Amino acid sequence: MIEDREPVRVALLGCGTVGTEVLRLLRERPAEFAARTGAPVEVTGVAVRRPHKHPDVPEHLITTDAHALVEGDVDLVVELVGGIEPARSLLLAALRSGKSVVTANKALLAEYGSELFAAADESGVDIYFEASVAGAIPLLRPLRESLAGDRINRVMGIVNGTTNYILSAMDASGSTYSEALEEAGELGYAEADPTADVDGFDAAAKAAILASLAFHTRVTATDVHREGIAGVSAGDIAAAQGLDRSVKLLSICERVVDDDGTEAVSARVHPAMIPKSHPLAGVNGAFNAVFVEAESAGQLMFYGQGAGGSPTASAVLGDLVAVARNLVESGKGPRESAHAQLPVQSMGSTPTRYHISLDVEDKPGVLSQVASTFNEHDVSISVVRQEGRGEDASLVVVTHVAPDSALRSTVDAIARLSVVRDVVSVMRVEGESS
Ligand SMILES: NC(=O)c1ccc[n+]([C@@H]2O[C@H](COP(=O)([O-])OP(=O)(O)OC[C@H]3O[C@@H](n4cnc5c(N)ncnc54)[C@H](O)[C@@H]3O)[C@@H](O)[C@H]2O)c1
Ligand SMILES: N[C@@H](CCO)C(=O)O
Ligand code: NA
C-alpha cells in the first residue's frame, strides 16, 4: 500500500504568492500526490519571515529558522523565497546535506546556477527549476530532456508577464505605464521589487537560463544584453500602431555562426516592434510564449501563463512529483550540460534591424542628408516614409540588418543633423524578413 510507504518529507521555504498555492494544493490532494509519486508526500515544515502573516498555515509547520529546517529531517527542499541571499546559502546547505531541490528562483539560477548544479552533482541529488522560466509552461524540461538529441539554433519569446501585461494594457486601452504596473503587482505577477521586471533583469535571468540549456554553455545574467521597458513611450506604441506593429519585450538567444564556421551565443533582452500578424503580437497580459528553432525538430512554440501564484505552482508541483519519484525509485534527473562552452557575442556585433521615427524640417534635401548618413555607416534602408506637416515633416525609416553598433552610431549621427528636430522613436524590429 502506498500510504504505508516511507513518506517523502518536504520543506517549503517561503510562503508568498507561489508558496501559498503550492502548500494549499499539497494539503488538499494528498492521495493524488501519493499515487503519482509512489509514496506519501508530507510537508514537514514551512519557513516564513513573519509567522503572524500566515494564519492558514498549521502552527506546528511554521518556523522562522529556514536553516534548521533545511538541515533537519527532510528529503526535498522547495525554495520559493526568491532573491540571492539567503536563498543561495539555504540551497547549497540543502544540496550538500543530500537533499534534492525544487526552485522557481531565476535570479539565483542565472547567477549561481553552476555552483548549485555542482553541489547537486557531488551529492548525487536533483535540482529542478521549471517554474523559473515562463511560469506554468513546460519549457525547461523540453529543452533539458525532449530536445537533448537535437541542435537548437534559436530561442525567442516573451518571458516576463509583468512587462507584457503593461505593454498590452498601454497598446489596447491606452493605460498609463504606472497604472498598468500597479495592476500587475496586485495580480501577483511582479517581483518583490518590480524594477526587476521593468528594467529587464527578470527577463535577462530567464534568457541566461534558456541560453545555457539550449546551447549547453554557461551563460549568466551579466552575459545578457539588457534593456527594459521604462523607456518605451506612448509615442513608441503609437509609432508601432501606425505601422501595424506591436511593441513587445523580447528575450532572444541565438547560435551565431561566423563565415569561418566559428560559433558563439548571442543573448539579449530588449523591446522590439513585431508585425501584428506575428504570433507573438497576440500574446497579451501575463501570458508568455517562446519559439524554439531546432535543426531536426524545426519550429516549436510554447504558450501559456507565465506568472501568477496558481500557474507557477503547477510547474513547482510538477517538479516536486518528478523529484519525489526519483527519490522513491532511486532515480536521478538530468545534470548540468555545459559541454559546448561557446563564447558569448557582444551586442555591438549582433545583427539587428532598427525602426527610426524622426521629426525633420520639411524642405528639399532632408531625405538625402538622412539617407547619406545611413550610407556612411554601411547601413542600408529597407523602408522610408515621409509625411509633410507645414514646416515640419515626419520621417520613418526601417533598416535592413546591420551590426547593432553600426545602427547605434547611425542614430547618434542622425540626431546631430541640423535638419533633424527630434528623434521621436528608435526601436529594434523583429519577426519579419529583412
Ligand atoms: N509570482 C510569480 O508569478 C512567479 C512566477 C515564477 C517564478 N516566481 C519566483 O518564485 C519565487 C517566489 O515568488 P513569489 O511571487 O511567491 O514571491 P513573494 O514575495 O510573494 O513570496 C516570497 C516569500 O518569502 C518570504 N521570505 C523572504 N525571506 C525569507 C526567509 N529568509 N525565510 C523564509 N521566508 C522568507 C517572504 O516573506 C515572502 O512571503 C521567486 O523566486 C520568484 O521569482 C514567481
Ligand atoms: N515577475 C515575473 C514572474 C514570473 O517569473 C513575471 O512577471 O514574469
Ligand atoms: Na516553465
PDB file of C-alpha atoms and ligand atoms in Angstrom, residues 130 133-135 137, ligand 3:
ATOM      1  CA  GLU A 130      10.703  24.509 -14.366  1.00  0.00           C
ATOM      2  CA  VAL A 133      11.174  30.443 -16.708  1.00  0.00           C
ATOM      3  CA  ALA A 134       7.762  31.026 -18.283  1.00  0.00           C
ATOM      4  CA  GLY A 135       5.718  30.007 -15.220  1.00  0.00           C
ATOM      5  CA  ILE A 137       4.669  26.488 -19.444  1.00  0.00           C
TER       6      ILE A 137
HETATM    7 NA    NA B   3       8.124  26.895 -17.036  1.00  0.00          NA
END
